[in-house]
Amino acid sequence: MGKSDTATPRERYRAQVRTEIKEHAWQQIATAGASALSLNAIAKQMGVSGPALYRYFAGRDELITELIRDAYRSLADTLGAAAAEGADLSGLAHVLRGWALADPHRYFLLYGTPVPGYHAPDDTTAISSEIMATLLTACAALTQGVQGAQDAPFAAHLGKHRAWAGDHPAPPAALHLAMSFWTRMHGVLSLELAGHFTGMGFDPDRLFAAELDALLA
């Protein structure tokens, strides 16, 4: 029996209102960005008083945290499901791109400009670590047995500076590939979703694929 099956009517109502608040928050973010998020504006849209909404979220930062948790959870689950079905690093790259294109505002809440004055709690970092762990596992499988990969200077550096990888046992070559993957794929995605390729006359999907091929060569 799931948690929703045992929830009281009051708990179900509270969950429904929180969901509605988050839907309005995403609409605000799409219109004006996360830095302009306002509980009072959401309350006005919902036809209730501002103080009424503070019974569901203590303030703007708590609402942003909930949105970030949802976004990280969505990406972690999407990549994790793809990996469980056998997707390699190339497959995960295309899954990442599909997830980003499906909701650019959700993507930018995670990987765009930080919201001024907001500091994410540690549990959101823990969820993001799941995403990196999935990529590190794929990178470890791809670099296993590759001659000389462990000795590359930056790989050796990462072997001694690996706090970002948590407790994942990935060897230095896998750390190097994961870091290169993270920076190059997000670089292309961020530019594309921000509209910087508009009017340049080429297909961003082909650029993404070319960068991925170059990375994996």
mmCIF file of C-alpha atoms in Angstrom:
data_model
loop_
_atom_site.group_PDB
_atom_site.id
_atom_site.type_symbol
_atom_site.label_atom_id
_atom_site.label_comp_id
_atom_site.label_asym_id
_atom_site.label_seq_id
_atom_site.Cartn_x
_atom_site.Cartn_y
_atom_site.Cartn_z
ATOM 1 C CA MET A 1 0.000 0.000 0.000
ATOM 2 C CA GLY A 2 1.513 3.338 -1.036
ATOM 3 C CA LYS A 3 1.764 6.440 1.087
ATOM 4 C CA SER A 4 -1.054 8.124 -0.859
ATOM 5 C CA ASP A 5 -3.324 5.192 -0.017
ATOM 6 C CA THR A 6 -2.899 5.790 3.716
ATOM 7 C CA ALA A 7 -2.959 9.607 3.660
ATOM 8 C CA THR A 8 -5.770 11.359 5.467
ATOM 9 C CA PRO A 9 -8.104 13.697 3.552
ATOM 10 C CA ARG A 10 -6.286 16.662 5.141
ATOM 11 C CA GLU A 11 -2.912 15.297 3.974
ATOM 12 C CA ARG A 12 -4.218 14.698 0.461
ATOM 13 C CA TYR A 13 -5.611 18.219 0.317
ATOM 14 C CA ARG A 14 -2.325 19.667 1.549
ATOM 15 C CA ALA A 15 -0.417 17.711 -1.109
ATOM 16 C CA GLN A 16 -2.809 18.947 -3.814
ATOM 17 C CA VAL A 17 -2.379 22.580 -2.760
ATOM 18 C CA ARG A 18 1.417 22.252 -2.648
ATOM 19 C CA THR A 19 1.332 20.769 -6.144
ATOM 20 C CA GLU A 20 -0.809 23.657 -7.392
ATOM 21 C CA ILE A 21 1.551 26.176 -5.805
ATOM 22 C CA LYS A 22 4.507 24.560 -7.549
ATOM 23 C CA GLU A 23 2.698 24.629 -10.887
ATOM 24 C CA HIS A 24 2.158 28.377 -10.517
ATOM 25 C CA ALA A 25 5.799 28.757 -9.461
ATOM 26 C CA TRP A 26 7.001 27.089 -12.655
ATOM 27 C CA GLN A 27 4.785 29.437 -14.660
ATOM 28 C CA GLN A 28 6.344 32.408 -12.877
ATOM 29 C CA ILE A 29 9.841 31.085 -13.525
ATOM 30 C CA ALA A 30 9.027 30.643 -17.200
ATOM 31 C CA THR A 31 7.809 34.224 -17.383
ATOM 32 C CA ALA A 32 10.258 36.155 -15.220
ATOM 33 C CA GLY A 33 12.918 33.762 -13.925
ATOM 34 C CA ALA A 34 13.475 32.126 -10.546
ATOM 35 C CA SER A 35 14.847 35.295 -8.968
ATOM 36 C CA ALA A 36 11.430 36.935 -9.400
ATOM 37 C CA LEU A 37 9.511 34.109 -7.716
ATOM 38 C CA SER A 38 6.891 35.492 -5.319
ATOM 39 C CA LEU A 39 4.568 33.615 -2.991
ATOM 40 C CA ASN A 40 2.327 36.662 -2.761
ATOM 41 C CA ALA A 41 1.948 36.730 -6.549
ATOM 42 C CA ILE A 42 1.112 33.038 -6.541
ATOM 43 C CA ALA A 43 -1.462 33.613 -3.802
ATOM 44 C CA LYS A 44 -3.100 36.310 -5.933
ATOM 45 C CA GLN A 45 -3.268 33.947 -8.910
ATOM 46 C CA MET A 46 -4.864 31.280 -6.720
ATOM 47 C CA GLY A 47 -7.342 33.739 -5.214
ATOM 48 C CA VAL A 48 -6.148 33.378 -1.634
ATOM 49 C CA SER A 49 -4.288 35.585 0.813
ATOM 50 C CA GLY A 50 -0.510 35.599 1.018
ATOM 51 C CA PRO A 51 -0.459 34.326 4.623
ATOM 52 C CA ALA A 52 -2.584 31.353 3.546
ATOM 53 C CA LEU A 53 0.186 30.112 1.266
ATOM 54 C CA TYR A 54 2.765 30.373 4.028
ATOM 55 C CA ARG A 55 1.008 27.448 5.683
ATOM 56 C CA TYR A 56 2.296 25.303 2.802
ATOM 57 C CA PHE A 57 5.708 26.861 2.166
ATOM 58 C CA ALA A 58 7.515 28.934 4.787
ATOM 59 C CA GLY A 59 8.916 31.274 2.172
ATOM 60 C CA ARG A 60 10.416 31.693 -1.287
ATOM 61 C CA ASP A 61 13.550 29.717 -0.490
ATOM 62 C CA GLU A 62 11.605 26.683 0.722
ATOM 63 C CA LEU A 63 9.560 26.742 -2.482
ATOM 64 C CA ILE A 64 12.681 27.016 -4.647
ATOM 65 C CA THR A 65 14.234 24.126 -2.723
ATOM 66 C CA GLU A 66 11.188 21.976 -3.410
ATOM 67 C CA LEU A 67 11.349 22.791 -7.121
ATOM 68 C CA ILE A 68 15.066 21.970 -7.214
ATOM 69 C CA ARG A 69 14.471 18.678 -5.410
ATOM 70 C CA ASP A 70 11.769 17.761 -7.912
ATOM 71 C CA ALA A 71 14.002 18.674 -10.860
ATOM 72 C CA TYR A 72 17.031 16.755 -9.598
ATOM 73 C CA ARG A 73 14.837 13.792 -8.711
ATOM 74 C CA SER A 74 13.356 13.798 -12.207
ATOM 75 C CA LEU A 75 16.769 13.879 -13.891
ATOM 76 C CA ALA A 76 18.292 11.298 -11.529
ATOM 77 C CA ASP A 77 15.389 8.911 -12.122
ATOM 78 C CA THR A 78 15.414 9.483 -15.884
ATOM 79 C CA LEU A 79 19.139 8.785 -16.229
ATOM 80 C CA GLY A 80 18.981 5.923 -13.737
ATOM 81 C CA ALA A 81 16.168 4.231 -15.657
ATOM 82 C CA ALA A 82 18.075 4.607 -18.930
ATOM 83 C CA ALA A 83 21.219 3.120 -17.377
ATOM 84 C CA ALA A 84 19.221 0.219 -15.953
ATOM 85 C CA GLU A 85 17.970 -0.500 -19.458
ATOM 86 C CA GLY A 86 21.544 -0.665 -20.744
ATOM 87 C CA ALA A 87 22.235 2.868 -21.968
ATOM 88 C CA ASP A 88 25.952 3.613 -22.291
ATOM 89 C CA LEU A 89 27.501 7.065 -21.933
ATOM 90 C CA SER A 90 26.410 8.084 -25.427
ATOM 91 C CA GLY A 91 22.873 6.964 -24.680
ATOM 92 C CA LEU A 92 22.875 8.862 -21.390
ATOM 93 C CA ALA A 93 24.029 12.001 -23.207
ATOM 94 C CA HIS A 94 21.014 11.899 -25.506
ATOM 95 C CA VAL A 95 18.709 11.173 -22.558
ATOM 96 C CA LEU A 96 20.148 14.230 -20.798
ATOM 97 C CA ARG A 97 19.548 16.372 -23.869
ATOM 98 C CA GLY A 98 15.981 15.123 -24.252
ATOM 99 C CA TRP A 99 15.270 15.875 -20.597
ATOM 100 C CA ALA A 100 16.701 19.391 -20.939
ATOM 101 C CA LEU A 101 14.806 20.205 -24.132
ATOM 102 C CA ALA A 102 11.536 18.958 -22.638
ATOM 103 C CA ASP A 103 11.598 21.749 -20.012
ATOM 104 C CA PRO A 104 14.361 24.363 -20.401
ATOM 105 C CA HIS A 105 13.230 26.331 -17.339
ATOM 106 C CA ARG A 106 13.605 23.251 -15.171
ATOM 107 C CA TYR A 107 17.070 22.701 -16.659
ATOM 108 C CA PHE A 108 18.156 26.285 -15.984
ATOM 109 C CA LEU A 109 16.918 26.151 -12.397
ATOM 110 C CA LEU A 110 19.558 23.447 -11.856
ATOM 111 C CA TYR A 111 22.327 24.519 -14.198
ATOM 112 C CA GLY A 112 21.709 28.171 -14.962
ATOM 113 C CA THR A 113 22.622 31.330 -13.090
ATOM 114 C CA PRO A 114 22.248 30.861 -9.293
ATOM 115 C CA VAL A 115 19.281 32.615 -7.694
ATOM 116 C CA PRO A 116 20.615 35.649 -5.779
ATOM 117 C CA GLY A 117 20.506 35.135 -2.021
ATOM 118 C CA TYR A 118 19.479 31.487 -2.238
ATOM 119 C CA HIS A 119 21.557 28.631 -0.818
ATOM 120 C CA ALA A 120 20.454 25.068 -1.538
ATOM 121 C CA PRO A 121 20.397 22.629 1.409
ATOM 122 C CA ASP A 122 22.652 19.577 1.528
ATOM 123 C CA ASP A 123 19.950 17.088 0.566
ATOM 124 C CA THR A 124 19.674 18.610 -2.916
ATOM 125 C CA THR A 125 23.406 18.000 -3.368
ATOM 126 C CA ALA A 126 22.850 14.380 -2.383
ATOM 127 C CA ILE A 127 20.309 13.930 -5.174
ATOM 128 C CA SER A 128 22.632 15.575 -7.699
ATOM 129 C CA SER A 129 25.335 13.116 -6.599
ATOM 130 C CA GLU A 130 23.107 10.278 -7.826
ATOM 131 C CA ILE A 131 23.225 11.811 -11.292
ATOM 132 C CA MET A 132 27.009 12.015 -11.240
ATOM 133 C CA ALA A 133 27.261 8.449 -9.918
ATOM 134 C CA THR A 134 25.261 7.179 -12.895
ATOM 135 C CA LEU A 135 27.597 8.993 -15.278
ATOM 136 C CA LEU A 136 30.717 7.822 -13.432
ATOM 137 C CA THR A 137 29.604 4.203 -13.704
ATOM 138 C CA ALA A 138 29.125 4.624 -17.459
ATOM 139 C CA CYS A 139 32.504 6.346 -17.763
ATOM 140 C CA ALA A 140 34.249 3.607 -15.775
ATOM 141 C CA ALA A 141 32.850 0.969 -18.115
ATOM 142 C CA LEU A 142 34.016 2.931 -21.144
ATOM 143 C CA THR A 143 37.558 3.634 -19.946
ATOM 144 C CA GLN A 144 38.299 0.193 -18.529
ATOM 145 C CA GLY A 145 41.489 -1.126 -20.074
ATOM 146 C CA VAL A 146 42.213 2.011 -22.118
ATOM 147 C CA GLN A 147 45.987 2.312 -22.325
ATOM 148 C CA GLY A 148 47.475 5.554 -21.036
ATOM 149 C CA ALA A 149 44.146 7.019 -19.945
ATOM 150 C CA GLN A 150 45.057 6.787 -16.260
ATOM 151 C CA ASP A 151 48.285 8.735 -16.824
ATOM 152 C CA ALA A 152 46.829 11.856 -18.477
ATOM 153 C CA PRO A 153 47.862 14.874 -16.354
ATOM 154 C CA PHE A 154 44.350 16.054 -15.567
ATOM 155 C CA ALA A 155 43.215 12.497 -14.819
ATOM 156 C CA ALA A 156 46.049 12.219 -12.318
ATOM 157 C CA HIS A 157 44.981 15.543 -10.791
ATOM 158 C CA LEU A 158 41.388 14.364 -10.438
ATOM 159 C CA GLY A 159 42.589 11.159 -8.819
ATOM 160 C CA LYS A 160 43.768 13.301 -5.899
ATOM 161 C CA HIS A 161 40.922 15.851 -6.014
ATOM 162 C CA ARG A 162 37.796 13.731 -6.205
ATOM 163 C CA ALA A 163 35.499 15.092 -3.494
ATOM 164 C CA TRP A 164 32.963 15.960 -6.230
ATOM 165 C CA ALA A 165 32.698 12.231 -7.074
ATOM 166 C CA GLY A 166 31.624 11.243 -3.574
ATOM 167 C CA ASP A 167 32.501 7.676 -2.643
ATOM 168 C CA HIS A 168 32.278 6.328 -6.207
ATOM 169 C CA PRO A 169 35.289 4.050 -6.891
ATOM 170 C CA ALA A 170 35.797 5.333 -10.447
ATOM 171 C CA PRO A 171 39.488 5.370 -11.479
ATOM 172 C CA PRO A 172 41.171 8.613 -12.604
ATOM 173 C CA ALA A 173 40.469 8.013 -16.309
ATOM 174 C CA ALA A 174 36.746 7.674 -15.603
ATOM 175 C CA LEU A 175 36.819 10.826 -13.470
ATOM 176 C CA HIS A 176 38.461 12.697 -16.332
ATOM 177 C CA LEU A 177 35.915 11.476 -18.868
ATOM 178 C CA ALA A 178 33.009 12.292 -16.554
ATOM 179 C CA MET A 179 34.259 15.816 -15.940
ATOM 180 C CA SER A 180 34.834 16.375 -19.670
ATOM 181 C CA PHE A 181 31.385 14.967 -20.438
ATOM 182 C CA TRP A 182 29.761 17.212 -17.817
ATOM 183 C CA THR A 183 31.390 20.412 -18.999
ATOM 184 C CA ARG A 184 31.129 19.855 -22.755
ATOM 185 C CA MET A 185 27.581 18.492 -22.869
ATOM 186 C CA HIS A 186 26.252 21.139 -20.503
ATOM 187 C CA GLY A 187 28.141 23.797 -22.404
ATOM 188 C CA VAL A 188 26.368 22.939 -25.641
ATOM 189 C CA LEU A 189 22.997 22.496 -23.925
ATOM 190 C CA SER A 190 23.209 25.778 -22.027
ATOM 191 C CA LEU A 191 24.065 27.749 -25.160
ATOM 192 C CA GLU A 192 21.330 26.052 -27.167
ATOM 193 C CA LEU A 193 18.596 26.486 -24.560
ATOM 194 C CA ALA A 194 19.561 30.106 -23.983
ATOM 195 C CA GLY A 195 19.014 30.762 -27.702
ATOM 196 C CA HIS A 196 22.605 31.583 -28.599
ATOM 197 C CA PHE A 197 22.496 29.351 -31.686
ATOM 198 C CA THR A 198 19.339 30.971 -33.045
ATOM 199 C CA GLY A 199 19.947 32.445 -36.473
ATOM 200 C CA MET A 200 23.363 30.827 -36.898
ATOM 201 C CA GLY A 201 22.019 28.452 -39.536
ATOM 202 C CA PHE A 202 23.087 25.061 -38.188
ATOM 203 C CA ASP A 203 21.390 22.204 -36.361
ATOM 204 C CA PRO A 204 22.292 22.191 -32.634
ATOM 205 C CA ASP A 205 21.465 18.494 -32.476
ATOM 206 C CA ARG A 206 24.298 17.827 -34.929
ATOM 207 C CA LEU A 207 26.677 19.977 -32.865
ATOM 208 C CA PHE A 208 25.755 18.039 -29.729
ATOM 209 C CA ALA A 209 26.348 14.740 -31.548
ATOM 210 C CA ALA A 210 29.665 15.959 -32.984
ATOM 211 C CA GLU A 211 30.908 17.094 -29.556
ATOM 212 C CA LEU A 212 29.860 13.753 -28.093
ATOM 213 C CA ASP A 213 31.664 11.823 -30.844
ATOM 214 C CA ALA A 214 34.806 13.887 -30.299
ATOM 215 C CA LEU A 215 34.630 13.283 -26.567
ATOM 216 C CA LEU A 216 34.268 9.525 -26.978
ATOM 217 C CA ALA A 217 36.856 9.147 -29.749
#
